[in-house]
mmCIF file of C-alpha atoms and ligand atoms in Angstrom:
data_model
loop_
_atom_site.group_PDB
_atom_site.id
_atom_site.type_symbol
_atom_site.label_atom_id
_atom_site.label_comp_id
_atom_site.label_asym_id
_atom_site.label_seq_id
_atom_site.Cartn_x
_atom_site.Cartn_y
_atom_site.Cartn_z
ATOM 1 C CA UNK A 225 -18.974 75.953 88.418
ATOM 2 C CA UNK A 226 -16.745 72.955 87.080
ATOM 3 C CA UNK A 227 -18.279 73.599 83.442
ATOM 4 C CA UNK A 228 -16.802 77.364 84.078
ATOM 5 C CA UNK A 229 -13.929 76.349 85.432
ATOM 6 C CA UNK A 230 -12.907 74.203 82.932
ATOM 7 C CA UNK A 231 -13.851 77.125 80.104
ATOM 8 C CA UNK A 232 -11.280 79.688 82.240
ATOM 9 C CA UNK A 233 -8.670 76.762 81.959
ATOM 10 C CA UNK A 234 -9.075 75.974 78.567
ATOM 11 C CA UNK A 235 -8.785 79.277 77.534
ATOM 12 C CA UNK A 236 -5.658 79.865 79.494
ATOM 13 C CA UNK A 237 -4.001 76.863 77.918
ATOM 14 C CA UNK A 238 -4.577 78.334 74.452
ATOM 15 C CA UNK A 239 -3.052 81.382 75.684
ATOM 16 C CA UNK A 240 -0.196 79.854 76.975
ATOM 17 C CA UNK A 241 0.466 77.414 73.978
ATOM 18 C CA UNK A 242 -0.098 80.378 71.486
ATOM 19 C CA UNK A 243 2.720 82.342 73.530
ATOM 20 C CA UNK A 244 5.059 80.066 73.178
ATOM 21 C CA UNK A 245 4.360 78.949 69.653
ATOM 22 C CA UNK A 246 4.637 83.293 68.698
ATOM 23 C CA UNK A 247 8.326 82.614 71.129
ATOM 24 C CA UNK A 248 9.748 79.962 69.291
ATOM 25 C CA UNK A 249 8.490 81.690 65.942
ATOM 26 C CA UNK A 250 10.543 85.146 67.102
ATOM 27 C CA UNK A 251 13.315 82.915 68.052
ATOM 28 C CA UNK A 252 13.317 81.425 64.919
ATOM 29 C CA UNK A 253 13.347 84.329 62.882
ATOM 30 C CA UNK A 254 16.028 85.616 65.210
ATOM 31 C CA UNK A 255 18.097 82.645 64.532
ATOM 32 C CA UNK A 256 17.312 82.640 60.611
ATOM 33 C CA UNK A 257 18.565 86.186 60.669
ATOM 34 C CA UNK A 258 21.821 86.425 62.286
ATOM 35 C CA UNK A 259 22.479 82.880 60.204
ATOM 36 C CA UNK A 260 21.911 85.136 56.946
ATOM 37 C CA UNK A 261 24.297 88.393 58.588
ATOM 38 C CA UNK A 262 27.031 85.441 59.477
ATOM 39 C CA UNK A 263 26.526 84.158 55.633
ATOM 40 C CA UNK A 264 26.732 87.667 54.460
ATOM 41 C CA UNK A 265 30.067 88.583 56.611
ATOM 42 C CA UNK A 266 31.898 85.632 55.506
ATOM 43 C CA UNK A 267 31.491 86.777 51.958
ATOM 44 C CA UNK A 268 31.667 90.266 52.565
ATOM 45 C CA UNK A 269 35.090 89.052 54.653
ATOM 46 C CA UNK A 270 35.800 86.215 51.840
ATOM 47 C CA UNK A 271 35.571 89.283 48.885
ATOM 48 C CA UNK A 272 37.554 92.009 50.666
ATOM 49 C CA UNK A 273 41.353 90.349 49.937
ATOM 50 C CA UNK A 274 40.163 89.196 46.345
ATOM 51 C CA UNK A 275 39.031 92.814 45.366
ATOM 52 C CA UNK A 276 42.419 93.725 46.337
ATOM 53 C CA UNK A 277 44.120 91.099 44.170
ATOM 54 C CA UNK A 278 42.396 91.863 41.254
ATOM 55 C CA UNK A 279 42.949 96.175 41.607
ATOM 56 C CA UNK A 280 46.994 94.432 41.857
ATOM 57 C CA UNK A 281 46.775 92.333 38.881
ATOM 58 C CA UNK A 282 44.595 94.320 36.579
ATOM 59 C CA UNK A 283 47.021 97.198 37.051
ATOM 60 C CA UNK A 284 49.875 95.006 36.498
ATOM 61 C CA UNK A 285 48.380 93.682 33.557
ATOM 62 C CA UNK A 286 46.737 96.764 31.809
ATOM 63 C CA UNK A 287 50.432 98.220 31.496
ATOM 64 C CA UNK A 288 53.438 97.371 29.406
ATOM 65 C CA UNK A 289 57.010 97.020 30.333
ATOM 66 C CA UNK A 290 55.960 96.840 33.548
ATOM 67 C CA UNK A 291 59.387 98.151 35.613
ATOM 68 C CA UNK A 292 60.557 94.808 37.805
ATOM 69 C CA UNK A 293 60.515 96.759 40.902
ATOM 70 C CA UNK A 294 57.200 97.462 40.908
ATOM 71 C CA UNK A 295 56.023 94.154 39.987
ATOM 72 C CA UNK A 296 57.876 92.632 43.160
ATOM 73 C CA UNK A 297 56.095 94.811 45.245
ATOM 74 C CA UNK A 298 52.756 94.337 43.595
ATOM 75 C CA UNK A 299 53.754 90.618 43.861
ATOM 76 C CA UNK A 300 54.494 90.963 47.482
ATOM 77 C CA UNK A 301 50.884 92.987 48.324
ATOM 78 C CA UNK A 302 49.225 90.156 46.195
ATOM 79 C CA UNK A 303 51.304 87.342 48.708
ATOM 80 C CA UNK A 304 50.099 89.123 51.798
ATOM 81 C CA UNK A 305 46.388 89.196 50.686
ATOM 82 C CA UNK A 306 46.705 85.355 49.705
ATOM 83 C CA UNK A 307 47.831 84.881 53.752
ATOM 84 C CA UNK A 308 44.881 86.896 54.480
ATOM 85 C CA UNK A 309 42.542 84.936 52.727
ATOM 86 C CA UNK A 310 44.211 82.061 54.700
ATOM 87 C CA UNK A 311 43.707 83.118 58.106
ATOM 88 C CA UNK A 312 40.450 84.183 57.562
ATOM 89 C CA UNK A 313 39.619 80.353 55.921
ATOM 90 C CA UNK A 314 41.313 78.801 58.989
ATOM 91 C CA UNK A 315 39.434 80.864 61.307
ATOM 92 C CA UNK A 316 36.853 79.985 60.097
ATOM 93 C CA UNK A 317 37.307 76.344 59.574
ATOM 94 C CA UNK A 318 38.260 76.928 63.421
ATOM 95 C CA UNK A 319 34.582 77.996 64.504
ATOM 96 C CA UNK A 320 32.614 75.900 62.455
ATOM 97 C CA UNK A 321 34.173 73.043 64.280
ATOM 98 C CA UNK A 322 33.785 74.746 67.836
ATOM 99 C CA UNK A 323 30.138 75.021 66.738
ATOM 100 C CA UNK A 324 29.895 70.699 66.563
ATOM 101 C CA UNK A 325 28.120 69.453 68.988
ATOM 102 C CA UNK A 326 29.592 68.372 72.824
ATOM 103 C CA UNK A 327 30.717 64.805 71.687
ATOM 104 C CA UNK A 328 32.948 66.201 69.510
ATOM 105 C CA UNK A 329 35.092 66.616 72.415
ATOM 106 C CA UNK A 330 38.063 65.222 73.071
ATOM 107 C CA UNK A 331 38.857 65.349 76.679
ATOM 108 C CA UNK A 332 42.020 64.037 78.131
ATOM 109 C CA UNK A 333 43.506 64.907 81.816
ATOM 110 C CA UNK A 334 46.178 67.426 81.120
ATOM 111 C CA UNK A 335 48.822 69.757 82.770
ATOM 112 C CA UNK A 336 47.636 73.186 82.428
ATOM 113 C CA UNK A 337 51.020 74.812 83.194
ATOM 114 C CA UNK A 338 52.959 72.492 80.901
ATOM 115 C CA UNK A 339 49.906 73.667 78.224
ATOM 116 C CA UNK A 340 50.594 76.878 79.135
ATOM 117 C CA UNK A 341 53.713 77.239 78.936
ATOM 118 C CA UNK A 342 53.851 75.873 75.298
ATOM 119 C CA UNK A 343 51.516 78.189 74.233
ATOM 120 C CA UNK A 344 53.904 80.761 75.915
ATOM 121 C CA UNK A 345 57.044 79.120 74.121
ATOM 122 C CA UNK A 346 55.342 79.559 70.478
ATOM 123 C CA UNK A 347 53.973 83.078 70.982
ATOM 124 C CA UNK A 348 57.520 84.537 72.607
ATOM 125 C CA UNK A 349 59.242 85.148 68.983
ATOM 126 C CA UNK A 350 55.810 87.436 68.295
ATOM 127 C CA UNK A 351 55.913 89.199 71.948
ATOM 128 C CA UNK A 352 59.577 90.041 70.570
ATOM 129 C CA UNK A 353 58.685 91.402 67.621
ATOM 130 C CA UNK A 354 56.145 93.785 68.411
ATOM 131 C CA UNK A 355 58.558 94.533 72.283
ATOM 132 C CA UNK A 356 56.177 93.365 74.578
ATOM 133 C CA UNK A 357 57.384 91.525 77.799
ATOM 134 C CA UNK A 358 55.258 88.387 78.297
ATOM 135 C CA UNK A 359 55.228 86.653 81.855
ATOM 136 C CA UNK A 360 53.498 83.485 82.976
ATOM 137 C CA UNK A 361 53.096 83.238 86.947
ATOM 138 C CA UNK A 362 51.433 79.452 87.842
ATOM 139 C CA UNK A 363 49.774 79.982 91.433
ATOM 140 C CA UNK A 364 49.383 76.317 91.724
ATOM 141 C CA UNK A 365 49.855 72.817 89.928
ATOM 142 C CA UNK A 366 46.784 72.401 88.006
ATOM 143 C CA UNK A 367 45.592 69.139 86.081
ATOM 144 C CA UNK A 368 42.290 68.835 84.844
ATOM 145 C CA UNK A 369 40.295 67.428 82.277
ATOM 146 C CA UNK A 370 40.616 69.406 79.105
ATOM 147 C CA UNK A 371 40.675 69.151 74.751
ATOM 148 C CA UNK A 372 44.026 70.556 74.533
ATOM 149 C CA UNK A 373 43.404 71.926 71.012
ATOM 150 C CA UNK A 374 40.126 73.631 71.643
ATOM 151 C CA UNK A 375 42.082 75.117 75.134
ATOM 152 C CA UNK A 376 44.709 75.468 73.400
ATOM 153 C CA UNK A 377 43.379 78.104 70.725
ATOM 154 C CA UNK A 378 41.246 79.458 72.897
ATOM 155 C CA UNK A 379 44.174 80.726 75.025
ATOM 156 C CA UNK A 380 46.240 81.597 72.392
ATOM 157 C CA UNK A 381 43.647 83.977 70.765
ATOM 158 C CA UNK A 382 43.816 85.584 74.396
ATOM 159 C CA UNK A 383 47.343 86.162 74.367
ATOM 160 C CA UNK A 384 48.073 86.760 71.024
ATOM 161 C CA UNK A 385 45.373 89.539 71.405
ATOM 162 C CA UNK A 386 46.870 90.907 74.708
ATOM 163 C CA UNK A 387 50.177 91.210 71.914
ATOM 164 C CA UNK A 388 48.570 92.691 69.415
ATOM 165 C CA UNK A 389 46.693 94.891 71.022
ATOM 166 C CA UNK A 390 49.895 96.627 73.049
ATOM 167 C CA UNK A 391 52.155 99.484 72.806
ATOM 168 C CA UNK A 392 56.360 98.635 72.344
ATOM 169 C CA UNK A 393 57.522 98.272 75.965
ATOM 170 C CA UNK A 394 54.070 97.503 77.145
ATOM 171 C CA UNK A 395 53.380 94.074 78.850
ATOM 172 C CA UNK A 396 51.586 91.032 79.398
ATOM 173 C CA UNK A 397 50.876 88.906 82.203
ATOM 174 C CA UNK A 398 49.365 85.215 82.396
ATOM 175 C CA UNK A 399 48.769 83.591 85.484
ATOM 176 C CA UNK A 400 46.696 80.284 86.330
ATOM 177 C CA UNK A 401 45.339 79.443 89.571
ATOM 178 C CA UNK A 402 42.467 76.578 90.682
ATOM 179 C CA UNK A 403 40.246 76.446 93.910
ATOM 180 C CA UNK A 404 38.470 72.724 94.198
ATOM 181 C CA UNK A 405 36.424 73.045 91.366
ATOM 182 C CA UNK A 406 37.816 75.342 88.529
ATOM 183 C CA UNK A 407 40.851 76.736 87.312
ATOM 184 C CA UNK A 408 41.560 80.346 86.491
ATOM 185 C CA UNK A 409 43.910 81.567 83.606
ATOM 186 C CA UNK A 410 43.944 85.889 83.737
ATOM 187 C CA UNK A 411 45.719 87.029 80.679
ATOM 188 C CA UNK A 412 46.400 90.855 81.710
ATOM 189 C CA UNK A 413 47.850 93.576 79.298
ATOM 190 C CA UNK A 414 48.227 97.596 79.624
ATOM 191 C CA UNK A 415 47.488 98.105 76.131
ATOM 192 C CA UNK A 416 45.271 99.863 74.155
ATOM 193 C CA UNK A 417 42.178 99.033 76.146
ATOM 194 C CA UNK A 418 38.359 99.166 74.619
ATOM 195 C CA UNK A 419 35.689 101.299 74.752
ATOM 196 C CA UNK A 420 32.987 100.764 76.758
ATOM 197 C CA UNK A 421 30.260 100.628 74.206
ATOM 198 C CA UNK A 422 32.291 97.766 72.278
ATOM 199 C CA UNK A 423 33.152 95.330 75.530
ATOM 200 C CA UNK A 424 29.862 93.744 75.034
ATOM 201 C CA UNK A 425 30.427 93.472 71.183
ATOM 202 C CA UNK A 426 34.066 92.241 71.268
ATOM 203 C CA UNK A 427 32.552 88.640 71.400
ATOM 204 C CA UNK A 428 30.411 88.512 68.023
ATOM 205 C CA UNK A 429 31.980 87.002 65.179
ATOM 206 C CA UNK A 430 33.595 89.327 62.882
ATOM 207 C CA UNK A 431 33.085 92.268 65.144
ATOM 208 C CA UNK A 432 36.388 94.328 65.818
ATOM 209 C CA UNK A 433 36.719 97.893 67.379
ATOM 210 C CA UNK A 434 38.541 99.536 64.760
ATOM 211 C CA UNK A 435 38.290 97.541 61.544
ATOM 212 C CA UNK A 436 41.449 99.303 59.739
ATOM 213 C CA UNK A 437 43.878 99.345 62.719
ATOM 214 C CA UNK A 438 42.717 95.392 63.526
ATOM 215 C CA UNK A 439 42.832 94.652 59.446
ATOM 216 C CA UNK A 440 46.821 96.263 59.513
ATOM 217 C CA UNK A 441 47.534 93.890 62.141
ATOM 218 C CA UNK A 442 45.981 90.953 61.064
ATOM 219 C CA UNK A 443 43.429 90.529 62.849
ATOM 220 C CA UNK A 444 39.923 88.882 61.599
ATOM 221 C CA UNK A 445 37.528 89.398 64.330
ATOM 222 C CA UNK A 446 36.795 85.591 64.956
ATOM 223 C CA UNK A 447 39.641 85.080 67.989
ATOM 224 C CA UNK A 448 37.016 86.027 70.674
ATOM 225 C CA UNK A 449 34.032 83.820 68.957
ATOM 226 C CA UNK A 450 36.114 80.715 69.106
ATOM 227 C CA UNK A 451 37.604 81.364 72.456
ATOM 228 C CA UNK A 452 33.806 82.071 73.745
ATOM 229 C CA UNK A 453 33.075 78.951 72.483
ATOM 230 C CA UNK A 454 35.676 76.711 73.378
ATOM 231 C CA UNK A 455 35.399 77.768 77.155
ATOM 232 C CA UNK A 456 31.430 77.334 76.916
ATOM 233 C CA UNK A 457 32.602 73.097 75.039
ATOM 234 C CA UNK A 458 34.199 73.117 78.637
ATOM 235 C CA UNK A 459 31.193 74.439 80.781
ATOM 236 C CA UNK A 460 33.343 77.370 81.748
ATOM 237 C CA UNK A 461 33.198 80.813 81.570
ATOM 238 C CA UNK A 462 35.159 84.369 80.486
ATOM 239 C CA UNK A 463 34.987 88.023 82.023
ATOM 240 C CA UNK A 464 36.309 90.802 80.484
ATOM 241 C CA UNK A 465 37.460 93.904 82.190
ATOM 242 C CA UNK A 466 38.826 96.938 80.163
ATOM 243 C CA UNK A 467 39.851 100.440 80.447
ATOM 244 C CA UNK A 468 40.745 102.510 77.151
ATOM 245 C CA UNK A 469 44.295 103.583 77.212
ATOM 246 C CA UNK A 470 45.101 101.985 80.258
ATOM 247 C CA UNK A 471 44.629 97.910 79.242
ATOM 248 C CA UNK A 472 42.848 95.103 79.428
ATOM 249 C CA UNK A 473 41.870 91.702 81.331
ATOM 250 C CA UNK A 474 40.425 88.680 80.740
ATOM 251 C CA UNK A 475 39.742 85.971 82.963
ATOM 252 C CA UNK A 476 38.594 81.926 81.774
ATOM 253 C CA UNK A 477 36.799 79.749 84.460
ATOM 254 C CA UNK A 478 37.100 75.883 83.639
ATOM 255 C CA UNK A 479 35.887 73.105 85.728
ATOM 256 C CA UNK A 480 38.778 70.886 86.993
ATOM 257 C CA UNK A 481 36.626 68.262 85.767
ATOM 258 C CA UNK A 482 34.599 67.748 82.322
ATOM 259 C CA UNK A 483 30.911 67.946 82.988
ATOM 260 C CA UNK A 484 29.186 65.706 80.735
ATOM 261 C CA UNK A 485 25.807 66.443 78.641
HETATM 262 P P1 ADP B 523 40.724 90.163 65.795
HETATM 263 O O1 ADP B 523 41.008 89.046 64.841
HETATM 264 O O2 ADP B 523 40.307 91.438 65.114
HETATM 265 O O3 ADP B 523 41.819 90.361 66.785
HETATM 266 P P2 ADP B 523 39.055 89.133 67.980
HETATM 267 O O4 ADP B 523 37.744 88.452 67.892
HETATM 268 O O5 ADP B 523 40.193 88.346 68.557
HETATM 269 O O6 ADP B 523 39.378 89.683 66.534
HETATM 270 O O7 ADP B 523 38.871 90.458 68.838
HETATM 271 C C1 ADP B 523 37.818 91.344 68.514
HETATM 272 C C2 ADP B 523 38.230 92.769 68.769
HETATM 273 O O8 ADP B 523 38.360 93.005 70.179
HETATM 274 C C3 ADP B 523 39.585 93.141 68.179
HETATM 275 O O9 ADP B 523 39.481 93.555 66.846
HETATM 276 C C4 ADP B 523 40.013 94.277 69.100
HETATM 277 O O10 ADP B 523 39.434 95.487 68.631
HETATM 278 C C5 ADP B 523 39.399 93.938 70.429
HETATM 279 N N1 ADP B 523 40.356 93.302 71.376
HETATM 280 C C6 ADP B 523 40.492 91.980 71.633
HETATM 281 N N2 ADP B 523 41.427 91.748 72.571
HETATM 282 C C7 ADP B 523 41.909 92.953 72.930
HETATM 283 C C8 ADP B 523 42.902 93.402 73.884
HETATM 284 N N3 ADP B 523 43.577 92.552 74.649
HETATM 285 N N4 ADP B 523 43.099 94.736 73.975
HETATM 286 C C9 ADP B 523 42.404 95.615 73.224
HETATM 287 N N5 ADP B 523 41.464 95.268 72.318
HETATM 288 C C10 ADP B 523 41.214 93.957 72.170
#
C-alpha cells in the first residue's frame, strides 16, 4: 500500500500548493485593483478643484471690462479651491506616511489627557463656530506609550468629524479611560448620524456618505483612513456605533504599552 499511499499524498500536495498559488494570485489581483481605483480617486479627487479653476478663469478671461466686483468674488471661489487642493494634498501626504512600515514609528511615553486636551484647545475656536458644545471628561490618569503625531491626527479627525458632522446647539463628548492594558478615548456626538448601509464604508479612503454636503464642508473622505490606520501603527482598535438623526460614537482601543513587530 505505501506505493498508493504515497500517490494519494502526492496528489493532495499538488492540490494544496495549486490552492494557494490560485489564493495568492486572487489576492494579487485584488490588491492590483483597488491600487488602480486608489490611483484613479486621487486624480479624479486631484482634477475636481482644477476643473473649477479653470470654468473661474476662462470666464474671467473670455470677457472684457470685467466689473471689479465680480472678479473679487471669482478671485475668492478660485482661493477656496486652491485650499481645497491643499487639504486634499496634505491628506494625502498624511496616509501615504501612515501606510510606512511599523519602524517608522516614533513612540515616546506620553500623557494622554495633556494630548488630549491640546487637541481639545486647537479644535474649540471650530466647535464655536459651527455652536457645538465640546466636553472632555478624563476617567483616569493615563500614560502610555504613543507617536503623538500619528495619535494625534488620528483623534483629531474623530473630533473634528463629531464637529462637522453636528447640528448648531448639538454636542460633543470625549472621554478617556484605561483598564491594565489599554486605554479608551469615546468621542460621542448627537449629530447627523449614518446610515446603516454606509457604517461599514465610512472607513475606505475617499468614501463619504453624501459627497456634496461633505465637499461644502470640507471634508475629503481620507479622516477615517488615516485614523484606521494610525490606531492599527498602535496595535489598537476602533468601533463605530451610529444611529441616523440621532448621532454617532466612536470608540479607539490602544495598548498602554507599544507592542513591537
Ligand atoms: P471627510 O473628509 O468627508 O469628513 P472622513 O473619512 O473623515 O471624510 O469620513 C468619511 C465620511 O463618514 C464622512 O464624509 C461622513 O459622511 C461620515 N462621518 C464621519 N464621521 C461622522 C460623524 N461623526 N457623524 C456623521 N457622519 C460622519
Amino acid at each position: 500500500y505505501a506505493d498508493e499511499f504515497m500517490k494519494v499524498n502526492s496528489f493532495t500536495e499538488t492540490a494544496l500548493i495549486s490552492e494557494a498559488c490560485k489564493k495568492m494570485l486572487e489576492r494579487m489581483q485584488l490588491l492590483d485593483s483597488s491600487r488602480q481605483e486608489f490611483v484613479s480617486n486621487v486624480s479624479h479627487e486631484l482634477k475636481t478643484p482644477l476643473t473649477s479653476m479653470k470654468v473661474l478663469a476662462d470666464s474671467l478671461n473670455g470677457q472684457e471690462d470685467v466689473p471689479v466686483e465680480l472678479y473679487k468674488e471669482f478671485m475668492q471661489d478660485i482661493g477656496e479651491e486652491i485650499d481645497r487642493e491643499n487639504k486634499i494634498i496634505n491628506d494625502l501626504l498624511s496616509l501615504v506616511k501612515m501606510d510606512k512600515s511599523a519602524s517608522d514609528m516614533n513612540i515616546e511615553t506620553m500623557n494622554i489627557n495633556e494630548l488630549l486636551e491640546l487637541i481639545m484647545k486647537r479644535l474649540r475656536p471650530i466647535a464655536k463656530k459651527a455652536d457645538v458644545e465640546l466636553v472632555l471628561e478624563s476617567f483616569r490618569p493615563v500614560s502610555a506609550e504613543v507617536d503623538e503625531v500619528k495619535l494625534s491626527l488620528a483623534l483629531s479627525n474623530l473630533i473634528e468629524n463629531a464637529i462637522k458632522y453636528n447640528n448648531p446647539e448639538g454636542w460633543v463628548h470625549v472621554s478617556l479611560n484605561a483598564d491594565y492594558q489599554n486605554f479608551y478615548v469615546k468621542v460621542e456626538d448627537n449629530g447627523i448620524g449614518i446610515p446603516p448601509d454606509s457604517q461599514a464604508h465610512i472607513f475606505e479612503r475617499f468614501y463619504r456618505v453624501d459627497k456634496s454636503h461633505s465637499r461644502e464642508i470640507g471634508g475629503t473622505g481620507l479622516g477615517l483612513a488615516i485614523t484606521r490606520n494610525a490606531v492599527i501603527m498602535h496595535r489598537g482598535a476602533i468601533k463605530v456605533h451610529s444611529i441616523e438623526g440621532e448621532g454617532t460614537t466612536f470608540i479607539v482601543r490602544i495598548p498602554l504599552n507599544y507592542i513591537e513587530g
